[in-house]
mmCIF file with all atom_site columns, C-alpha atoms in Angstrom:
data_model
loop_
_atom_site.group_PDB
_atom_site.id
_atom_site.type_symbol
_atom_site.label_atom_id
_atom_site.label_alt_id
_atom_site.label_comp_id
_atom_site.label_asym_id
_atom_site.label_entity_id
_atom_site.label_seq_id
_atom_site.pdbx_PDB_ins_code
_atom_site.Cartn_x
_atom_site.Cartn_y
_atom_site.Cartn_z
_atom_site.occupancy
_atom_site.B_iso_or_equiv
_atom_site.pdbx_formal_charge
_atom_site.auth_seq_id
_atom_site.auth_comp_id
_atom_site.auth_asym_id
_atom_site.auth_atom_id
_atom_site.pdbx_PDB_model_num
ATOM 1   C CA . UNK A 1 1   ? 1.645   4.190   6.048   1.00 60.00 ? 1   UNK A CA 1
ATOM 2   C CA . UNK A 1 2   ? 2.639   5.448   2.388   1.00 72.00 ? 2   UNK A CA 1
ATOM 3   C CA . UNK A 1 3   ? -0.035  5.710   -0.563  1.00 83.00 ? 3   UNK A CA 1
ATOM 4   C CA . UNK A 1 4   ? 0.380   2.866   -2.876  1.00 86.00 ? 4   UNK A CA 1
ATOM 5   C CA . UNK A 1 5   ? 2.194   4.081   -5.939  1.00 89.00 ? 5   UNK A CA 1
ATOM 6   C CA . UNK A 1 6   ? 1.457   2.452   -9.548  1.00 87.00 ? 6   UNK A CA 1
ATOM 7   C CA . UNK A 1 7   ? 4.814   0.590   -9.100  1.00 93.00 ? 7   UNK A CA 1
ATOM 8   C CA . UNK A 1 8   ? 3.635   -1.184  -5.866  1.00 91.00 ? 8   UNK A CA 1
ATOM 9   C CA . UNK A 1 9   ? 0.194   -2.078  -7.454  1.00 86.00 ? 9   UNK A CA 1
ATOM 10  C CA . UNK A 1 10  ? 1.849   -3.237  -10.398 1.00 89.00 ? 10  UNK A CA 1
ATOM 11  C CA . UNK A 1 11  ? 4.308   -5.216  -8.096  1.00 91.00 ? 11  UNK A CA 1
ATOM 12  C CA . UNK A 1 12  ? 1.614   -6.704  -6.057  1.00 88.00 ? 12  UNK A CA 1
ATOM 13  C CA . UNK A 1 13  ? -0.154  -7.914  -9.072  1.00 82.00 ? 13  UNK A CA 1
ATOM 14  C CA . UNK A 1 14  ? 2.797   -9.984  -10.092 1.00 86.00 ? 14  UNK A CA 1
ATOM 15  C CA . UNK A 1 15  ? 3.214   -11.406 -6.672  1.00 88.00 ? 15  UNK A CA 1
ATOM 16  C CA . UNK A 1 16  ? -0.523  -12.386 -6.797  1.00 81.00 ? 16  UNK A CA 1
ATOM 17  C CA . UNK A 1 17  ? 0.191   -14.226 -10.121 1.00 81.00 ? 17  UNK A CA 1
ATOM 18  C CA . UNK A 1 18  ? 3.338   -15.928 -8.689  1.00 83.00 ? 18  UNK A CA 1
ATOM 19  C CA . UNK A 1 19  ? 4.683   -15.164 -5.464  1.00 84.00 ? 19  UNK A CA 1
ATOM 20  C CA . UNK A 1 20  ? 7.553   -17.049 -5.948  1.00 86.00 ? 20  UNK A CA 1
ATOM 21  C CA . UNK A 1 21  ? 8.952   -14.992 -8.727  1.00 90.00 ? 21  UNK A CA 1
ATOM 22  C CA . UNK A 1 22  ? 12.381  -14.478 -8.582  1.00 92.00 ? 22  UNK A CA 1
ATOM 23  C CA . UNK A 1 23  ? 13.192  -10.733 -8.002  1.00 95.00 ? 23  UNK A CA 1
ATOM 24  C CA . UNK A 1 24  ? 14.868  -10.775 -11.062 1.00 95.00 ? 24  UNK A CA 1
ATOM 25  C CA . UNK A 1 25  ? 11.854  -11.868 -13.099 1.00 94.00 ? 25  UNK A CA 1
ATOM 26  C CA . UNK A 1 26  ? 9.818   -9.313  -11.135 1.00 95.00 ? 26  UNK A CA 1
ATOM 27  C CA . UNK A 1 27  ? 12.342  -6.457  -12.422 1.00 96.00 ? 27  UNK A CA 1
ATOM 28  C CA . UNK A 1 28  ? 12.434  -7.425  -15.811 1.00 95.00 ? 28  UNK A CA 1
ATOM 29  C CA . UNK A 1 29  ? 8.479   -7.300  -16.005 1.00 93.00 ? 29  UNK A CA 1
ATOM 30  C CA . UNK A 1 30  ? 8.326   -4.166  -14.239 1.00 94.00 ? 30  UNK A CA 1
ATOM 31  C CA . UNK A 1 31  ? 11.179  -2.612  -16.129 1.00 96.00 ? 31  UNK A CA 1
ATOM 32  C CA . UNK A 1 32  ? 12.982  -1.700  -12.808 1.00 96.00 ? 32  UNK A CA 1
ATOM 33  C CA . UNK A 1 33  ? 16.078  -3.018  -11.133 1.00 96.00 ? 33  UNK A CA 1
ATOM 34  C CA . UNK A 1 34  ? 16.057  -5.811  -8.507  1.00 96.00 ? 34  UNK A CA 1
ATOM 35  C CA . UNK A 1 35  ? 17.457  -3.633  -5.706  1.00 96.00 ? 35  UNK A CA 1
ATOM 36  C CA . UNK A 1 36  ? 14.142  -1.504  -6.460  1.00 96.00 ? 36  UNK A CA 1
ATOM 37  C CA . UNK A 1 37  ? 11.824  -4.817  -6.048  1.00 95.00 ? 37  UNK A CA 1
ATOM 38  C CA . UNK A 1 38  ? 13.574  -5.838  -3.115  1.00 95.00 ? 38  UNK A CA 1
ATOM 39  C CA . UNK A 1 39  ? 13.319  -2.852  -1.274  1.00 95.00 ? 39  UNK A CA 1
ATOM 40  C CA . UNK A 1 40  ? 9.715   -2.317  -2.599  1.00 95.00 ? 40  UNK A CA 1
ATOM 41  C CA . UNK A 1 41  ? 8.556   -6.001  -0.990  1.00 94.00 ? 41  UNK A CA 1
ATOM 42  C CA . UNK A 1 42  ? 10.512  -5.094  2.139   1.00 94.00 ? 42  UNK A CA 1
ATOM 43  C CA . UNK A 1 43  ? 8.494   -1.802  2.688   1.00 93.00 ? 43  UNK A CA 1
ATOM 44  C CA . UNK A 1 44  ? 5.304   -3.431  1.700   1.00 92.00 ? 44  UNK A CA 1
ATOM 45  C CA . UNK A 1 45  ? 5.734   -6.179  4.332   1.00 91.00 ? 45  UNK A CA 1
ATOM 46  C CA . UNK A 1 46  ? 6.832   -3.907  6.873   1.00 91.00 ? 46  UNK A CA 1
ATOM 47  C CA . UNK A 1 47  ? 4.127   -1.709  6.561   1.00 90.00 ? 47  UNK A CA 1
ATOM 48  C CA . UNK A 1 48  ? 1.652   -4.387  6.534   1.00 89.00 ? 48  UNK A CA 1
ATOM 49  C CA . UNK A 1 49  ? 0.430   -4.105  2.975   1.00 88.00 ? 49  UNK A CA 1
ATOM 50  C CA . UNK A 1 50  ? 1.878   -7.357  2.293   1.00 88.00 ? 50  UNK A CA 1
ATOM 51  C CA . UNK A 1 51  ? 0.996   -9.711  5.327   1.00 86.00 ? 51  UNK A CA 1
ATOM 52  C CA . UNK A 1 52  ? 2.316   -12.588 3.873   1.00 81.00 ? 52  UNK A CA 1
ATOM 53  C CA . UNK A 1 53  ? 3.017   -15.634 1.487   1.00 77.00 ? 53  UNK A CA 1
ATOM 54  C CA . UNK A 1 54  ? 0.976   -18.520 0.610   1.00 71.00 ? 54  UNK A CA 1
ATOM 55  C CA . UNK A 1 55  ? 0.385   -21.838 -1.348  1.00 66.00 ? 55  UNK A CA 1
ATOM 56  C CA . UNK A 1 56  ? -1.714  -22.010 -4.081  1.00 64.00 ? 56  UNK A CA 1
ATOM 57  C CA . UNK A 1 57  ? -2.794  -25.603 -5.083  1.00 61.00 ? 57  UNK A CA 1
ATOM 58  C CA . UNK A 1 58  ? -3.614  -26.564 -8.905  1.00 58.00 ? 58  UNK A CA 1
ATOM 59  C CA . UNK A 1 59  ? -7.154  -26.053 -9.725  1.00 56.00 ? 59  UNK A CA 1
ATOM 60  C CA . UNK A 1 60  ? -9.696  -27.455 -7.198  1.00 51.00 ? 60  UNK A CA 1
ATOM 61  C CA . UNK A 1 61  ? -11.601 -29.288 -9.961  1.00 52.00 ? 61  UNK A CA 1
ATOM 62  C CA . UNK A 1 62  ? -8.533  -31.345 -10.656 1.00 52.00 ? 62  UNK A CA 1
ATOM 63  C CA . UNK A 1 63  ? -8.575  -32.653 -6.935  1.00 56.00 ? 63  UNK A CA 1
ATOM 64  C CA . UNK A 1 64  ? -12.470 -33.294 -6.723  1.00 61.00 ? 64  UNK A CA 1
ATOM 65  C CA . UNK A 1 65  ? -12.741 -30.227 -3.766  1.00 83.00 ? 65  UNK A CA 1
ATOM 66  C CA . UNK A 1 66  ? -16.160 -29.099 -3.577  1.00 90.00 ? 66  UNK A CA 1
ATOM 67  C CA . UNK A 1 67  ? -16.167 -25.109 -3.058  1.00 92.00 ? 67  UNK A CA 1
ATOM 68  C CA . UNK A 1 68  ? -18.763 -22.706 -2.106  1.00 96.00 ? 68  UNK A CA 1
ATOM 69  C CA . UNK A 1 69  ? -19.578 -19.250 -0.568  1.00 97.00 ? 69  UNK A CA 1
ATOM 70  C CA . UNK A 1 70  ? -22.324 -19.251 1.956   1.00 97.00 ? 70  UNK A CA 1
ATOM 71  C CA . UNK A 1 71  ? -23.794 -15.867 2.622   1.00 97.00 ? 71  UNK A CA 1
ATOM 72  C CA . UNK A 1 72  ? -25.180 -15.788 6.655   1.00 97.00 ? 72  UNK A CA 1
ATOM 73  C CA . UNK A 1 73  ? -27.876 -13.472 8.211   1.00 96.00 ? 73  UNK A CA 1
ATOM 74  C CA . UNK A 1 74  ? -27.480 -13.552 12.251  1.00 95.00 ? 74  UNK A CA 1
ATOM 75  C CA . UNK A 1 75  ? -29.969 -12.789 15.048  1.00 91.00 ? 75  UNK A CA 1
ATOM 76  C CA . UNK A 1 76  ? -29.474 -9.962  16.882  1.00 86.00 ? 76  UNK A CA 1
ATOM 77  C CA . UNK A 1 77  ? -25.862 -9.990  18.433  1.00 88.00 ? 77  UNK A CA 1
ATOM 78  C CA . UNK A 1 78  ? -25.102 -13.243 18.200  1.00 89.00 ? 78  UNK A CA 1
ATOM 79  C CA . UNK A 1 79  ? -21.754 -12.571 15.656  1.00 92.00 ? 79  UNK A CA 1
ATOM 80  C CA . UNK A 1 80  ? -19.074 -13.453 18.484  1.00 92.00 ? 80  UNK A CA 1
ATOM 81  C CA . UNK A 1 81  ? -20.821 -16.758 19.482  1.00 94.00 ? 81  UNK A CA 1
ATOM 82  C CA . UNK A 1 82  ? -21.299 -17.747 15.825  1.00 95.00 ? 82  UNK A CA 1
ATOM 83  C CA . UNK A 1 83  ? -17.644 -16.977 14.878  1.00 94.00 ? 83  UNK A CA 1
ATOM 84  C CA . UNK A 1 84  ? -16.794 -19.005 17.914  1.00 91.00 ? 84  UNK A CA 1
ATOM 85  C CA . UNK A 1 85  ? -18.436 -21.965 16.507  1.00 92.00 ? 85  UNK A CA 1
ATOM 86  C CA . UNK A 1 86  ? -17.823 -21.758 12.805  1.00 93.00 ? 86  UNK A CA 1
ATOM 87  C CA . UNK A 1 87  ? -14.147 -21.363 13.930  1.00 88.00 ? 87  UNK A CA 1
ATOM 88  C CA . UNK A 1 88  ? -13.979 -24.966 14.698  1.00 86.00 ? 88  UNK A CA 1
ATOM 89  C CA . UNK A 1 89  ? -15.470 -26.266 11.355  1.00 90.00 ? 89  UNK A CA 1
ATOM 90  C CA . UNK A 1 90  ? -12.383 -27.368 9.150   1.00 86.00 ? 90  UNK A CA 1
ATOM 91  C CA . UNK A 1 91  ? -14.817 -26.927 6.114   1.00 91.00 ? 91  UNK A CA 1
ATOM 92  C CA . UNK A 1 92  ? -14.637 -23.388 6.437   1.00 92.00 ? 92  UNK A CA 1
ATOM 93  C CA . UNK A 1 93  ? -11.678 -21.891 5.007   1.00 89.00 ? 93  UNK A CA 1
ATOM 94  C CA . UNK A 1 94  ? -12.315 -18.119 5.684   1.00 92.00 ? 94  UNK A CA 1
ATOM 95  C CA . UNK A 1 95  ? -14.862 -16.178 7.636   1.00 95.00 ? 95  UNK A CA 1
ATOM 96  C CA . UNK A 1 96  ? -15.859 -12.796 7.185   1.00 96.00 ? 96  UNK A CA 1
ATOM 97  C CA . UNK A 1 97  ? -17.698 -10.164 8.733   1.00 95.00 ? 97  UNK A CA 1
ATOM 98  C CA . UNK A 1 98  ? -19.867 -7.957  6.238   1.00 94.00 ? 98  UNK A CA 1
ATOM 99  C CA . UNK A 1 99  ? -22.256 -5.263  5.626   1.00 91.00 ? 99  UNK A CA 1
ATOM 100 C CA . UNK A 1 100 ? -25.481 -5.201  3.976   1.00 89.00 ? 100 UNK A CA 1
ATOM 101 C CA . UNK A 1 101 ? -28.376 -7.902  3.908   1.00 91.00 ? 101 UNK A CA 1
ATOM 102 C CA . UNK A 1 102 ? -26.059 -10.510 5.163   1.00 96.00 ? 102 UNK A CA 1
ATOM 103 C CA . UNK A 1 103 ? -23.834 -10.461 8.238   1.00 96.00 ? 103 UNK A CA 1
ATOM 104 C CA . UNK A 1 104 ? -21.228 -12.944 7.330   1.00 96.00 ? 104 UNK A CA 1
ATOM 105 C CA . UNK A 1 105 ? -19.799 -14.806 4.648   1.00 97.00 ? 105 UNK A CA 1
ATOM 106 C CA . UNK A 1 106 ? -18.027 -18.274 4.834   1.00 97.00 ? 106 UNK A CA 1
ATOM 107 C CA . UNK A 1 107 ? -15.731 -19.536 2.245   1.00 95.00 ? 107 UNK A CA 1
ATOM 108 C CA . UNK A 1 108 ? -16.020 -23.330 2.157   1.00 95.00 ? 108 UNK A CA 1
ATOM 109 C CA . UNK A 1 109 ? -14.285 -26.253 0.860   1.00 91.00 ? 109 UNK A CA 1
ATOM 110 C CA . UNK A 1 110 ? -15.292 -29.988 0.962   1.00 90.00 ? 110 UNK A CA 1
ATOM 111 C CA . UNK A 1 111 ? -13.968 -33.328 -0.186  1.00 86.00 ? 111 UNK A CA 1
ATOM 112 C CA . UNK A 1 112 ? -17.194 -34.385 -1.759  1.00 89.00 ? 112 UNK A CA 1
ATOM 113 C CA . UNK A 1 113 ? -20.890 -33.683 -1.751  1.00 92.00 ? 113 UNK A CA 1
ATOM 114 C CA . UNK A 1 114 ? -21.810 -35.953 1.281   1.00 93.00 ? 114 UNK A CA 1
ATOM 115 C CA . UNK A 1 115 ? -19.404 -33.666 3.373   1.00 92.00 ? 115 UNK A CA 1
ATOM 116 C CA . UNK A 1 116 ? -21.040 -30.524 1.869   1.00 95.00 ? 116 UNK A CA 1
ATOM 117 C CA . UNK A 1 117 ? -24.366 -31.571 2.283   1.00 96.00 ? 117 UNK A CA 1
ATOM 118 C CA . UNK A 1 118 ? -23.470 -32.748 6.161   1.00 95.00 ? 118 UNK A CA 1
ATOM 119 C CA . UNK A 1 119 ? -21.701 -28.903 6.646   1.00 95.00 ? 119 UNK A CA 1
ATOM 120 C CA . UNK A 1 120 ? -25.182 -27.443 5.464   1.00 96.00 ? 120 UNK A CA 1
ATOM 121 C CA . UNK A 1 121 ? -26.874 -29.362 7.957   1.00 95.00 ? 121 UNK A CA 1
ATOM 122 C CA . UNK A 1 122 ? -24.974 -28.495 10.545  1.00 94.00 ? 122 UNK A CA 1
ATOM 123 C CA . UNK A 1 123 ? -24.682 -24.676 9.699   1.00 94.00 ? 123 UNK A CA 1
ATOM 124 C CA . UNK A 1 124 ? -28.456 -24.759 9.669   1.00 92.00 ? 124 UNK A CA 1
ATOM 125 C CA . UNK A 1 125 ? -28.429 -25.674 13.321  1.00 94.00 ? 125 UNK A CA 1
ATOM 126 C CA . UNK A 1 126 ? -26.024 -23.416 14.450  1.00 95.00 ? 126 UNK A CA 1
ATOM 127 C CA . UNK A 1 127 ? -27.766 -21.292 17.538  1.00 95.00 ? 127 UNK A CA 1
ATOM 128 C CA . UNK A 1 128 ? -27.246 -17.455 16.424  1.00 95.00 ? 128 UNK A CA 1
ATOM 129 C CA . UNK A 1 129 ? -27.848 -18.077 12.566  1.00 96.00 ? 129 UNK A CA 1
ATOM 130 C CA . UNK A 1 130 ? -31.248 -17.196 11.081  1.00 95.00 ? 130 UNK A CA 1
ATOM 131 C CA . UNK A 1 131 ? -30.631 -17.558 7.535   1.00 95.00 ? 131 UNK A CA 1
ATOM 132 C CA . UNK A 1 132 ? -28.120 -18.403 5.061   1.00 95.00 ? 132 UNK A CA 1
ATOM 133 C CA . UNK A 1 133 ? -27.774 -19.171 1.305   1.00 96.00 ? 133 UNK A CA 1
ATOM 134 C CA . UNK A 1 134 ? -24.826 -20.930 -0.300  1.00 96.00 ? 134 UNK A CA 1
ATOM 135 C CA . UNK A 1 135 ? -23.483 -21.092 -3.827  1.00 96.00 ? 135 UNK A CA 1
ATOM 136 C CA . UNK A 1 136 ? -21.109 -23.612 -5.103  1.00 95.00 ? 136 UNK A CA 1
ATOM 137 C CA . UNK A 1 137 ? -18.218 -22.079 -6.973  1.00 92.00 ? 137 UNK A CA 1
ATOM 138 C CA . UNK A 1 138 ? -18.102 -23.834 -10.288 1.00 89.00 ? 138 UNK A CA 1
ATOM 139 C CA . UNK A 1 139 ? -14.776 -22.231 -11.709 1.00 82.00 ? 139 UNK A CA 1
ATOM 140 C CA . UNK A 1 140 ? -12.243 -19.438 -10.742 1.00 77.00 ? 140 UNK A CA 1
ATOM 141 C CA . UNK A 1 141 ? -11.511 -17.004 -13.730 1.00 78.00 ? 141 UNK A CA 1
ATOM 142 C CA . UNK A 1 142 ? -9.277  -14.438 -11.997 1.00 71.00 ? 142 UNK A CA 1
ATOM 143 C CA . UNK A 1 143 ? -7.100  -15.119 -9.131  1.00 62.00 ? 143 UNK A CA 1
#
């Protein structure tokens, strides 16, 4: 994989803002030709820098969604079994391993506080989880 250029970074930034932006709009904003934008997107995709395009929904506060991040500490070598267990939780939208004091980070999305409370109770009972700390996400200021 080639190193990312300033143009690559600017293009990725524009695509993060609007992944459905027309190539012509991207070209205008970046000051390059449409062919250049198309070639860059194709190259970044082929090299695995861009791994996909996704749908973003409107502000979750408008749809009464409860979002949170849970930092999880595990016992010994329980990572695989905890991942296998948590993979089946529909409220967990993403699960990451990490370094430092916490072993994993779970991104959570629940319909309401009752569902959120029930999820926290289930998390506390997962074999292999020693400790967790969960914080509600109040607003997104950068996406």
